[in-house]
Amino acid sequence: MKEEFAVDPAQLLAAASDFAQQPGAISDISAQEFLTRFPLPAIFGALQTDASYPGLESALVECLERVFRTKYGASLIPHYMPFVLVGLGSDSQKVKRLACIAISCLLEHTDKRVAIQLVLQHSIYPLLLGCFIDGDEQVAAASTDAIKSLASYPEGMGIVFPENVNEATHIGYAAEKCTSLGRIRVLALIVKLFSISSSVASEVSKSNFLSLLEAEVRNTNDTLVTLSVLELIYELVEVQHSAEFLSKTILLQLLISIISNGAAESILKSRAMMITGRLLSKENAFTFIDESSFKNVVSAIDKRFEFLESQDADECECAVEALGQIGSSFQGATIILSNTPPTARHVVDAAFDRQQHGKQLAALHSLANIAGETRMGNNVLLTRVAEENLKSLIYDHASKTPKLIPSGLLLSVLQQGSEIRIAGYRLISGLVARPWCLIEIISRPEIIEIITDALTETSKIGMEARHKCCETVFGAFASSSKLVNDPAYSGLASKLQEAIRKGPYGGRKRIEAQPTVATADRF
């Protein structure tokens, strides 16, 4: 058999290299033609017997990866499962990675019941988990993809989430037995599995895997490990269904503890604030997380400002940004503006403080969120108390500056650099739904000139933000018949409409490139 499929290593290397370097996606026909010349047994044999031939292993691995990613190549995998098993146990990291990819391709392109049966029949999952824990980064990534594919199907969830907690393939059991690096990888796998779907997240929750994250957050002995776990939790809360399942854990309480712990590293507090902000910004957060938890987070962040004015600037920016994320929802903004004194005061003060660019930029975007720039319809305006406090905070701050009134503050923002100006457009877009702010804006011709001037911005995002601001100001103005009919504002509507009609980029002339030839270029 070995003689029947023996090939010249040099010839195989050349052909595999050419195949692997083909541009674009490989077609089934190309894969079939290549395997007609060099059957899979011959390639597998060369990987086993000629692996030391210079460059051959890498070329064959790259070649087979492209073959297996075709439907034709994947259809052959069930017939060569013994070779895949050998690959998963190989000493070569490249071959291990290829074997993991083969399993992913099997699950993607083969009938699911057949694929799951093959995985069970050949005891693939324990080998995949071993590759994940002990392999290098590329092997771990490839095995993660294969395990995720396996868990994506109801038939595969029973394999990934065994009922017996003492089984070697149980993720919790594996986390207890592996090294610290392996443990972090297991936690990362839990996050990846959680993100697949709500049904898989439910299995993760039922299996009590989220408690592994809790345990690591509690362990404050190693800052780097804690930070790594917080990064994973940040990834976890980005998942749409995170609020539903995290509300059943004590992770939020642990994060509040980190924020409130004066002895904790600043970077840990910053990350904890960003995580809570992201989690509580979810549309469904209030459905699953009680109001007292929201208030506890806001209170913890509020108290941090007592120590942040002259300390870590990054932590201060994170605190401001977290409040903006929480305030992006109607309920979150109401809480931030309704407590005593309103926590939003820190955001307002920072938004118009030109001494720290990063802090001001974060605060302007956060204040825009709180004001409702990202909310729709009836959710833009808040409760009576919240609205009164928002107005008072802005007017009080303005009265303590040379600007005296809010329009002066907003104009000052629009007269700064592009980044600050873009944030200013967002802030005006959120605030202008309030009659008091609308009057401030339309009574200041300089503001109207800036938001209607198509040449003000040069970046795409800047032009679009300016145009949206123009639209929201016009919408608020047009909805007030009293202002529309006021002679003091005659011509304002047409000026705004003309700017809107031009579109975000309409006012900029197209400049054709002109070749320039200088005499000196000849020498």
Short mmCIF file of C-alpha atoms in Angstrom, two decimals:
data_model
loop_
_atom_site.label_atom_id
_atom_site.label_comp_id
_atom_site.label_asym_id
_atom_site.label_seq_id
_atom_site.Cartn_x
_atom_site.Cartn_y
_atom_site.Cartn_z
CA MET A 1 0.00 0.00 0.00
CA LYS A 2 2.81 2.40 0.91
CA GLU A 3 4.55 1.70 -2.41
CA GLU A 4 1.29 2.16 -4.32
CA PHE A 5 0.90 5.72 -3.00
CA ALA A 6 4.61 6.63 -2.79
CA VAL A 7 5.40 9.98 -4.42
CA ASP A 8 8.52 12.01 -4.97
CA PRO A 9 8.71 14.53 -2.07
CA ALA A 10 10.18 17.24 -4.30
CA GLN A 11 7.38 16.84 -6.86
CA LEU A 12 4.72 16.82 -4.13
CA LEU A 13 6.25 19.90 -2.49
CA ALA A 14 6.18 21.86 -5.74
CA ALA A 15 2.61 20.87 -6.58
CA ALA A 16 1.31 21.48 -3.03
CA SER A 17 3.00 24.90 -2.87
CA ASP A 18 1.47 25.94 -6.20
CA PHE A 19 -1.96 24.72 -5.10
CA ALA A 20 -1.80 26.47 -1.71
CA GLN A 21 -0.77 29.75 -3.31
CA GLN A 22 -3.61 29.89 -5.83
CA PRO A 23 -5.41 33.25 -5.58
CA GLY A 24 -9.05 33.35 -4.54
CA ALA A 25 -11.24 30.51 -3.31
CA ILE A 26 -10.44 26.96 -4.38
CA SER A 27 -13.18 25.30 -6.44
CA ASP A 28 -14.33 21.71 -6.05
CA ILE A 29 -12.98 20.97 -9.51
CA SER A 30 -9.49 22.26 -8.62
CA ALA A 31 -9.48 20.23 -5.42
CA GLN A 32 -10.60 17.10 -7.28
CA GLU A 33 -7.95 17.54 -9.98
CA PHE A 34 -5.21 17.94 -7.37
CA LEU A 35 -6.31 14.85 -5.44
CA THR A 36 -6.46 12.84 -8.65
CA ARG A 37 -2.76 13.52 -9.11
CA PHE A 38 -1.93 13.10 -5.42
CA PRO A 39 -4.49 10.97 -3.55
CA LEU A 40 -5.08 11.70 0.13
CA PRO A 41 -3.37 8.48 1.31
CA ALA A 42 -0.22 9.58 -0.51
CA ILE A 43 -0.34 13.02 1.13
CA PHE A 44 -1.04 11.58 4.58
CA GLY A 45 1.77 9.09 4.05
CA ALA A 46 4.17 11.88 3.11
CA LEU A 47 3.20 13.80 6.26
CA GLN A 48 4.13 10.76 8.32
CA THR A 49 7.28 9.57 6.52
CA ASP A 50 8.71 12.68 4.83
CA ALA A 51 7.83 15.38 7.39
CA SER A 52 11.52 16.22 7.80
CA TYR A 53 11.82 17.07 4.09
CA PRO A 54 12.47 20.85 4.04
CA GLY A 55 9.25 22.82 3.61
CA LEU A 56 7.10 19.77 2.83
CA GLU A 57 5.03 19.67 6.02
CA SER A 58 4.08 23.36 5.84
CA ALA A 59 3.19 23.13 2.14
CA LEU A 60 1.06 20.01 2.61
CA VAL A 61 -0.74 21.45 5.63
CA GLU A 62 -1.59 24.66 3.77
CA CYS A 63 -2.64 22.65 0.73
CA LEU A 64 -4.90 20.27 2.68
CA GLU A 65 -6.48 23.12 4.60
CA ARG A 66 -7.65 24.63 1.31
CA VAL A 67 -8.77 21.24 0.06
CA PHE A 68 -10.85 20.49 3.18
CA ARG A 69 -12.54 23.89 3.00
CA THR A 70 -14.14 22.88 -0.31
CA LYS A 71 -17.30 20.79 -0.30
CA TYR A 72 -15.54 18.07 -2.28
CA GLY A 73 -12.61 17.93 0.12
CA ALA A 74 -14.92 17.90 3.16
CA SER A 75 -16.91 15.03 1.66
CA LEU A 76 -13.77 12.86 1.82
CA ILE A 77 -13.07 13.45 5.52
CA PRO A 78 -15.50 10.75 6.80
CA HIS A 79 -13.49 8.16 4.86
CA TYR A 80 -10.21 9.18 6.48
CA MET A 81 -11.12 9.61 10.14
CA PRO A 82 -8.20 7.38 11.31
CA PHE A 83 -5.81 9.89 9.73
CA VAL A 84 -7.63 12.76 11.45
CA LEU A 85 -7.25 10.95 14.77
CA VAL A 86 -3.51 10.58 14.16
CA GLY A 87 -3.34 14.28 13.30
CA LEU A 88 -5.07 15.32 16.53
CA GLY A 89 -2.48 13.37 18.50
CA SER A 90 0.49 14.46 16.40
CA ASP A 91 3.57 16.08 17.92
CA SER A 92 3.45 18.66 15.11
CA GLN A 93 1.44 21.77 15.96
CA LYS A 94 0.79 22.39 12.27
CA VAL A 95 -0.66 18.93 11.76
CA LYS A 96 -2.75 19.26 14.92
CA ARG A 97 -4.18 22.53 13.64
CA LEU A 98 -4.97 20.91 10.28
CA ALA A 99 -6.79 18.03 12.02
CA CYS A 100 -8.88 20.54 14.03
CA ILE A 101 -9.76 22.38 10.82
CA ALA A 102 -10.75 19.05 9.24
CA ILE A 103 -13.27 18.49 12.06
CA SER A 104 -14.70 21.99 11.55
CA CYS A 105 -15.08 21.32 7.82
CA LEU A 106 -16.67 17.95 8.55
CA LEU A 107 -19.27 19.57 10.79
CA GLU A 108 -19.91 22.39 8.33
CA HIS A 109 -20.33 20.40 5.12
CA THR A 110 -21.50 16.95 6.20
CA ASP A 111 -24.96 15.84 7.28
CA LYS A 112 -25.10 16.81 10.95
CA ARG A 113 -26.26 13.43 12.25
CA VAL A 114 -23.51 11.66 10.31
CA ALA A 115 -20.88 14.15 11.47
CA ILE A 116 -21.92 13.91 15.14
CA GLN A 117 -21.94 10.10 14.90
CA LEU A 118 -18.39 10.14 13.53
CA VAL A 119 -17.26 12.44 16.35
CA LEU A 120 -18.76 10.07 18.91
CA GLN A 121 -17.59 6.91 17.20
CA HIS A 122 -13.97 8.04 17.04
CA SER A 123 -13.92 9.86 20.44
CA ILE A 124 -12.93 13.10 18.76
CA TYR A 125 -14.01 15.55 21.46
CA PRO A 126 -11.46 14.56 24.15
CA LEU A 127 -8.70 15.00 21.57
CA LEU A 128 -10.10 18.39 20.51
CA LEU A 129 -10.19 19.53 24.12
CA GLY A 130 -6.62 18.35 24.59
CA CYS A 131 -5.51 20.32 21.53
CA PHE A 132 -7.34 23.35 22.89
CA ILE A 133 -5.69 23.23 26.30
CA ASP A 134 -2.17 22.11 25.38
CA GLY A 135 -1.66 23.29 21.80
CA ASP A 136 -0.08 26.54 20.69
CA GLU A 137 -2.23 29.62 19.96
CA GLN A 138 -3.05 28.59 16.40
CA VAL A 139 -4.01 25.07 17.46
CA ALA A 140 -6.12 26.46 20.31
CA ALA A 141 -7.92 28.80 17.90
CA ALA A 142 -8.62 26.01 15.39
CA SER A 143 -9.86 23.64 18.09
CA THR A 144 -12.06 26.40 19.52
CA ASP A 145 -13.74 26.79 16.12
CA ALA A 146 -14.32 23.03 15.95
CA ILE A 147 -15.77 22.88 19.48
CA LYS A 148 -18.02 25.87 18.72
CA SER A 149 -19.27 24.14 15.57
CA LEU A 150 -19.96 21.01 17.60
CA ALA A 151 -21.87 22.93 20.28
CA SER A 152 -23.92 24.80 17.67
CA TYR A 153 -26.10 21.74 17.03
CA PRO A 154 -28.50 20.15 19.55
CA GLU A 155 -26.92 16.76 18.92
CA GLY A 156 -23.48 18.15 19.75
CA MET A 157 -24.42 20.01 22.93
CA GLY A 158 -24.61 16.73 24.84
CA ILE A 159 -20.97 16.09 23.92
CA VAL A 160 -19.70 19.54 24.91
CA PHE A 161 -21.87 19.73 28.04
CA PRO A 162 -21.76 16.24 29.61
CA GLU A 163 -24.01 15.69 32.64
CA ASN A 164 -21.29 13.96 34.68
CA VAL A 165 -19.24 16.76 36.28
CA ASN A 166 -16.38 14.34 36.98
CA GLU A 167 -16.00 13.35 33.35
CA ALA A 168 -12.60 14.28 31.92
CA THR A 169 -14.24 16.22 29.09
CA HIS A 170 -16.38 18.30 31.44
CA ILE A 171 -15.17 21.89 31.03
CA GLY A 172 -15.31 22.57 34.76
CA TYR A 173 -13.29 19.45 35.52
CA ALA A 174 -10.75 20.37 32.83
CA ALA A 175 -10.37 23.88 34.31
CA GLU A 176 -9.50 22.42 37.72
CA LYS A 177 -6.82 20.09 36.36
CA CYS A 178 -5.01 22.31 33.85
CA THR A 179 -2.33 25.00 34.25
CA SER A 180 -3.10 28.68 34.80
CA LEU A 181 -2.72 29.32 31.05
CA GLY A 182 -4.98 26.38 30.29
CA ARG A 183 -7.51 27.70 32.81
CA ILE A 184 -7.63 31.09 31.09
CA ARG A 185 -8.13 29.27 27.78
CA VAL A 186 -11.01 27.28 29.28
CA LEU A 187 -12.61 30.51 30.48
CA ALA A 188 -12.18 31.96 26.98
CA LEU A 189 -13.87 28.87 25.54
CA ILE A 190 -16.80 29.36 27.92
CA VAL A 191 -17.20 32.91 26.60
CA LYS A 192 -17.03 31.70 22.98
CA LEU A 193 -19.64 29.03 23.65
CA PHE A 194 -21.86 31.54 25.46
CA SER A 195 -21.84 33.81 22.41
CA ILE A 196 -23.08 31.15 19.98
CA SER A 197 -26.78 31.46 20.80
CA SER A 198 -29.21 31.91 23.65
CA SER A 199 -29.80 28.16 23.82
CA VAL A 200 -26.08 27.39 24.17
CA ALA A 201 -25.74 30.21 26.70
CA SER A 202 -28.52 28.53 28.66
CA GLU A 203 -26.47 25.32 28.76
CA VAL A 204 -23.42 27.27 29.89
CA SER A 205 -25.51 28.79 32.68
CA LYS A 206 -27.09 25.47 33.70
CA SER A 207 -23.66 23.84 33.79
CA ASN A 208 -22.57 26.53 36.26
CA PHE A 209 -19.61 27.46 34.07
CA LEU A 210 -20.09 31.18 34.75
CA SER A 211 -19.12 30.47 38.37
CA LEU A 212 -15.59 29.80 37.09
CA LEU A 213 -15.43 33.43 35.98
CA GLU A 214 -16.78 34.54 39.35
CA ALA A 215 -14.06 32.58 41.15
CA GLU A 216 -11.31 34.23 39.12
CA VAL A 217 -12.72 37.73 39.72
CA ARG A 218 -12.74 37.03 43.45
CA ASN A 219 -9.07 36.04 43.31
CA THR A 220 -7.20 39.35 43.58
CA ASN A 221 -3.75 37.83 44.13
CA ASP A 222 -2.65 38.20 40.51
CA THR A 223 -3.57 41.46 38.77
CA LEU A 224 -2.66 40.17 35.31
CA VAL A 225 -4.88 37.10 35.69
CA THR A 226 -7.75 39.23 37.01
CA LEU A 227 -7.32 41.66 34.13
CA SER A 228 -7.36 38.79 31.62
CA VAL A 229 -10.60 37.50 33.14
CA LEU A 230 -12.14 41.00 33.06
CA GLU A 231 -11.28 41.19 29.36
CA LEU A 232 -13.18 37.93 28.85
CA ILE A 233 -16.16 39.26 30.82
CA TYR A 234 -16.11 42.40 28.67
CA GLU A 235 -16.36 40.15 25.63
CA LEU A 236 -19.14 38.24 27.37
CA VAL A 237 -21.30 41.31 28.05
CA GLU A 238 -21.12 42.33 24.39
CA VAL A 239 -23.36 39.34 23.61
CA GLN A 240 -26.99 40.36 23.15
CA HIS A 241 -28.39 37.81 25.57
CA SER A 242 -25.77 38.45 28.28
CA ALA A 243 -28.06 40.42 30.63
CA GLU A 244 -30.52 37.53 30.87
CA PHE A 245 -27.95 35.05 32.16
CA LEU A 246 -25.51 37.30 34.00
CA SER A 247 -28.40 38.57 36.14
CA LYS A 248 -28.48 35.06 37.65
CA THR A 249 -24.86 35.34 38.81
CA ILE A 250 -23.06 37.59 41.29
CA LEU A 251 -20.69 38.96 38.64
CA LEU A 252 -22.30 42.41 38.72
CA GLN A 253 -21.89 42.58 42.50
CA LEU A 254 -18.25 41.51 42.18
CA LEU A 255 -17.63 44.24 39.60
CA ILE A 256 -19.20 46.82 41.90
CA SER A 257 -16.85 45.63 44.65
CA ILE A 258 -13.84 46.19 42.39
CA ILE A 259 -15.02 49.71 41.49
CA SER A 260 -15.55 50.54 45.17
CA ASN A 261 -12.27 49.03 46.34
CA GLY A 262 -9.85 51.89 46.86
CA ALA A 263 -6.95 49.45 47.15
CA ALA A 264 -7.63 47.83 43.76
CA GLU A 265 -5.43 48.69 40.78
CA SER A 266 -6.76 51.60 38.72
CA ILE A 267 -6.74 49.51 35.55
CA LEU A 268 -8.99 46.91 37.21
CA LYS A 269 -11.45 49.57 38.35
CA SER A 270 -11.45 51.11 34.87
CA ARG A 271 -12.19 47.78 33.23
CA ALA A 272 -14.90 46.96 35.77
CA MET A 273 -16.61 50.29 35.03
CA MET A 274 -16.47 49.70 31.28
CA ILE A 275 -17.96 46.22 31.72
CA THR A 276 -20.84 47.41 33.89
CA GLY A 277 -21.50 50.28 31.50
CA ARG A 278 -21.64 47.94 28.52
CA LEU A 279 -23.86 45.44 30.35
CA LEU A 280 -26.37 48.03 31.60
CA SER A 281 -26.57 49.69 28.17
CA LYS A 282 -28.34 46.63 26.75
CA GLU A 283 -31.90 47.30 25.59
CA ASN A 284 -33.17 44.39 27.68
CA ALA A 285 -31.01 45.10 30.73
CA PHE A 286 -33.90 46.47 32.79
CA THR A 287 -35.95 43.38 31.99
CA PHE A 288 -33.51 41.12 33.81
CA ILE A 289 -31.51 43.40 36.13
CA ASP A 290 -33.32 45.12 38.99
CA GLU A 291 -33.25 48.88 39.46
CA SER A 292 -31.32 48.64 42.72
CA SER A 293 -28.40 47.04 40.87
CA PHE A 294 -28.41 49.92 38.37
CA LYS A 295 -28.36 52.41 41.25
CA ASN A 296 -25.56 50.54 43.02
CA VAL A 297 -23.37 50.69 39.91
CA VAL A 298 -24.07 54.41 39.40
CA SER A 299 -23.39 55.10 43.09
CA ALA A 300 -20.08 53.21 42.99
CA ILE A 301 -18.92 55.17 39.93
CA ASP A 302 -20.15 58.44 41.46
CA LYS A 303 -18.03 57.89 44.58
CA ARG A 304 -14.93 57.25 42.46
CA PHE A 305 -15.02 60.83 41.16
CA GLU A 306 -14.09 62.05 44.64
CA PHE A 307 -10.65 60.52 44.06
CA LEU A 308 -10.28 60.97 40.30
CA GLU A 309 -10.05 64.73 39.82
CA SER A 310 -6.30 64.82 40.36
CA GLN A 311 -5.47 61.17 39.73
CA ASP A 312 -5.60 58.63 36.91
CA ALA A 313 -6.93 60.32 33.75
CA ASP A 314 -7.69 57.00 32.04
CA GLU A 315 -9.85 55.84 34.94
CA CYS A 316 -11.70 59.15 34.88
CA GLU A 317 -12.41 58.79 31.15
CA CYS A 318 -13.63 55.24 31.72
CA ALA A 319 -15.95 56.42 34.50
CA VAL A 320 -17.42 59.12 32.28
CA GLU A 321 -17.78 56.73 29.35
CA ALA A 322 -19.46 54.09 31.54
CA LEU A 323 -22.04 56.64 32.70
CA GLY A 324 -22.70 57.49 29.06
CA GLN A 325 -23.29 53.86 28.19
CA ILE A 326 -25.66 53.39 31.11
CA GLY A 327 -27.37 56.65 30.18
CA SER A 328 -28.00 55.58 26.61
CA SER A 329 -31.20 53.84 27.76
CA PHE A 330 -34.25 55.72 29.03
CA GLN A 331 -34.11 54.02 32.42
CA GLY A 332 -30.36 54.44 32.79
CA ALA A 333 -30.44 58.15 31.91
CA THR A 334 -33.31 58.69 34.33
CA ILE A 335 -31.32 57.13 37.19
CA ILE A 336 -28.16 59.10 36.41
CA LEU A 337 -30.13 62.36 36.38
CA SER A 338 -32.57 61.69 39.24
CA ASN A 339 -30.34 60.69 42.16
CA THR A 340 -29.20 63.30 44.69
CA PRO A 341 -27.01 64.99 43.72
CA PRO A 342 -27.33 63.86 40.07
CA THR A 343 -24.37 61.70 39.03
CA ALA A 344 -24.67 63.28 35.59
CA ARG A 345 -23.07 66.42 37.05
CA HIS A 346 -19.65 64.83 36.53
CA VAL A 347 -20.41 64.29 32.86
CA VAL A 348 -21.66 67.85 32.34
CA ASP A 349 -18.64 69.37 34.08
CA ALA A 350 -16.21 67.27 32.04
CA ALA A 351 -18.00 67.90 28.74
CA PHE A 352 -17.18 71.60 28.79
CA ASP A 353 -13.74 71.39 30.37
CA ARG A 354 -11.17 72.15 27.70
CA GLN A 355 -8.22 71.32 29.93
CA GLN A 356 -8.27 67.55 29.24
CA HIS A 357 -9.04 66.63 25.63
CA GLY A 358 -9.65 62.90 26.14
CA LYS A 359 -11.86 63.45 29.16
CA GLN A 360 -13.86 66.17 27.40
CA LEU A 361 -14.32 64.03 24.29
CA ALA A 362 -15.57 61.06 26.32
CA ALA A 363 -17.88 63.31 28.33
CA LEU A 364 -19.42 64.99 25.28
CA HIS A 365 -20.28 61.61 23.74
CA SER A 366 -21.61 60.41 27.08
CA LEU A 367 -23.75 63.51 27.57
CA ALA A 368 -25.09 63.03 24.04
CA ASN A 369 -26.12 59.48 24.99
CA ILE A 370 -27.79 60.68 28.20
CA ALA A 371 -29.59 63.42 26.25
CA GLY A 372 -31.04 60.78 23.92
CA GLU A 373 -29.04 61.03 20.70
CA THR A 374 -29.17 57.25 20.35
CA ARG A 375 -32.77 56.86 21.55
CA MET A 376 -35.84 56.93 19.34
CA GLY A 377 -39.29 58.53 19.49
CA ASN A 378 -40.82 59.06 22.91
CA ASN A 379 -37.74 57.71 24.68
CA VAL A 380 -35.63 60.79 23.92
CA LEU A 381 -37.25 62.94 26.62
CA LEU A 382 -37.01 61.63 30.18
CA THR A 383 -39.11 61.98 33.32
CA ARG A 384 -39.98 65.46 34.62
CA VAL A 385 -37.40 65.32 37.44
CA ALA A 386 -34.66 64.03 35.14
CA GLU A 387 -35.37 66.71 32.54
CA GLU A 388 -35.38 69.48 35.15
CA ASN A 389 -32.07 68.27 36.52
CA LEU A 390 -30.50 68.03 33.05
CA LYS A 391 -31.51 71.61 32.30
CA SER A 392 -30.32 72.87 35.70
CA LEU A 393 -26.95 71.14 35.42
CA ILE A 394 -26.22 72.70 32.04
CA TYR A 395 -27.46 76.18 32.95
CA ASP A 396 -25.65 76.12 36.30
CA HIS A 397 -22.39 75.08 34.64
CA ALA A 398 -22.75 77.78 31.98
CA SER A 399 -23.38 80.46 34.63
CA LYS A 400 -20.03 79.67 36.22
CA THR A 401 -18.12 80.24 32.97
CA PRO A 402 -17.51 83.28 30.76
CA LYS A 403 -20.02 81.74 28.30
CA LEU A 404 -22.88 82.41 30.76
CA ILE A 405 -25.53 80.51 28.78
CA PRO A 406 -25.73 77.02 27.19
CA SER A 407 -25.53 78.36 23.63
CA GLY A 408 -22.12 79.81 24.50
CA LEU A 409 -20.95 76.41 25.75
CA LEU A 410 -22.22 74.63 22.62
CA LEU A 411 -20.64 77.21 20.31
CA SER A 412 -17.34 76.83 22.15
CA VAL A 413 -17.49 73.09 21.52
CA LEU A 414 -18.21 73.56 17.79
CA GLN A 415 -15.24 75.92 17.50
CA GLN A 416 -12.77 73.26 18.66
CA GLY A 417 -11.06 70.50 16.69
CA SER A 418 -12.79 67.95 14.51
CA GLU A 419 -13.13 65.19 17.16
CA ILE A 420 -14.70 67.53 19.70
CA ARG A 421 -16.89 69.11 17.00
CA ILE A 422 -18.29 65.72 15.96
CA ALA A 423 -19.15 64.98 19.59
CA GLY A 424 -20.75 68.43 19.75
CA TYR A 425 -23.00 67.63 16.78
CA ARG A 426 -24.16 64.49 18.60
CA LEU A 427 -24.83 66.47 21.78
CA ILE A 428 -26.91 69.08 19.96
CA SER A 429 -28.81 66.31 18.14
CA GLY A 430 -29.78 64.86 21.52
CA LEU A 431 -30.49 68.08 23.40
CA VAL A 432 -32.42 69.93 20.71
CA ALA A 433 -35.59 67.94 21.41
CA ARG A 434 -35.94 70.15 24.51
CA PRO A 435 -37.61 73.53 23.80
CA TRP A 436 -35.16 75.39 26.02
CA CYS A 437 -32.20 74.00 24.09
CA LEU A 438 -33.85 74.61 20.72
CA ILE A 439 -34.23 78.29 21.62
CA GLU A 440 -30.58 78.44 22.70
CA ILE A 441 -29.43 76.99 19.38
CA ILE A 442 -31.58 78.92 16.91
CA SER A 443 -30.89 82.16 18.78
CA ARG A 444 -27.19 81.79 18.07
CA PRO A 445 -26.49 82.48 14.36
CA GLU A 446 -22.89 81.26 14.71
CA ILE A 447 -24.14 77.77 15.62
CA ILE A 448 -26.51 77.69 12.66
CA GLU A 449 -23.70 78.82 10.34
CA ILE A 450 -21.45 75.95 11.47
CA ILE A 451 -24.04 73.17 11.22
CA THR A 452 -25.29 74.34 7.80
CA ASP A 453 -21.84 74.89 6.26
CA ALA A 454 -21.03 71.83 4.14
CA LEU A 455 -17.35 72.84 4.09
CA THR A 456 -16.95 72.71 7.87
CA GLU A 457 -16.02 69.03 7.92
CA THR A 458 -13.58 67.07 5.77
CA SER A 459 -14.01 63.53 7.15
CA LYS A 460 -16.92 61.25 6.24
CA ILE A 461 -17.98 60.76 9.84
CA GLY A 462 -17.78 64.50 10.46
CA MET A 463 -19.88 65.38 7.42
CA GLU A 464 -22.50 62.81 8.36
CA ALA A 465 -22.65 63.96 11.99
CA ARG A 466 -23.04 67.60 10.92
CA HIS A 467 -25.80 66.71 8.45
CA LYS A 468 -27.70 64.65 11.03
CA CYS A 469 -27.40 67.52 13.50
CA CYS A 470 -28.85 69.84 10.88
CA GLU A 471 -31.77 67.46 10.33
CA THR A 472 -32.59 67.15 14.03
CA VAL A 473 -32.46 70.92 14.56
CA PHE A 474 -34.80 71.43 11.61
CA GLY A 475 -37.12 68.68 12.83
CA ALA A 476 -37.38 70.27 16.28
CA PHE A 477 -37.84 73.75 14.81
CA ALA A 478 -40.48 72.67 12.25
CA SER A 479 -42.51 70.94 14.98
CA SER A 480 -43.05 74.26 16.76
CA SER A 481 -45.62 76.37 14.90
CA LYS A 482 -44.92 79.25 17.30
CA LEU A 483 -41.24 79.41 16.32
CA VAL A 484 -41.88 78.80 12.63
CA ASN A 485 -44.21 81.81 12.53
CA ASP A 486 -41.92 84.01 14.61
CA PRO A 487 -40.47 86.82 12.41
CA ALA A 488 -37.25 86.66 14.42
CA TYR A 489 -36.51 83.31 12.80
CA SER A 490 -37.60 84.04 9.25
CA GLY A 491 -35.36 82.33 6.76
CA LEU A 492 -34.06 79.82 9.30
CA ALA A 493 -36.20 76.98 8.00
CA SER A 494 -35.14 77.52 4.39
CA LYS A 495 -31.48 77.75 5.43
CA LEU A 496 -31.70 74.45 7.28
CA GLN A 497 -33.70 72.79 4.49
CA GLU A 498 -31.16 73.87 1.88
CA ALA A 499 -28.32 72.38 3.93
CA ILE A 500 -30.28 69.16 4.37
CA ARG A 501 -31.13 69.01 0.65
CA LYS A 502 -27.45 69.11 -0.28
CA GLY A 503 -26.83 65.99 1.78
CA PRO A 504 -23.81 65.35 3.98
CA TYR A 505 -21.34 65.58 1.10
CA GLY A 506 -23.27 67.66 -1.44
CA GLY A 507 -21.56 70.96 -0.79
CA ARG A 508 -18.06 69.74 -1.62
CA LYS A 509 -16.83 70.16 -5.16
CA ARG A 510 -15.09 67.26 -6.81
CA ILE A 511 -11.43 68.01 -7.35
CA GLU A 512 -9.75 66.16 -10.20
CA ALA A 513 -6.15 65.11 -9.73
CA GLN A 514 -3.78 67.13 -11.89
CA PRO A 515 -0.38 65.76 -12.94
CA THR A 516 2.55 68.02 -12.13
CA VAL A 517 5.77 67.89 -14.10
CA ALA A 518 8.75 69.85 -12.88
CA THR A 519 11.85 70.53 -14.91
CA ALA A 520 14.05 69.12 -12.17
CA ASP A 521 12.36 65.72 -12.53
CA ARG A 522 14.36 65.13 -15.74
CA PHE A 523 17.70 65.14 -13.98
#
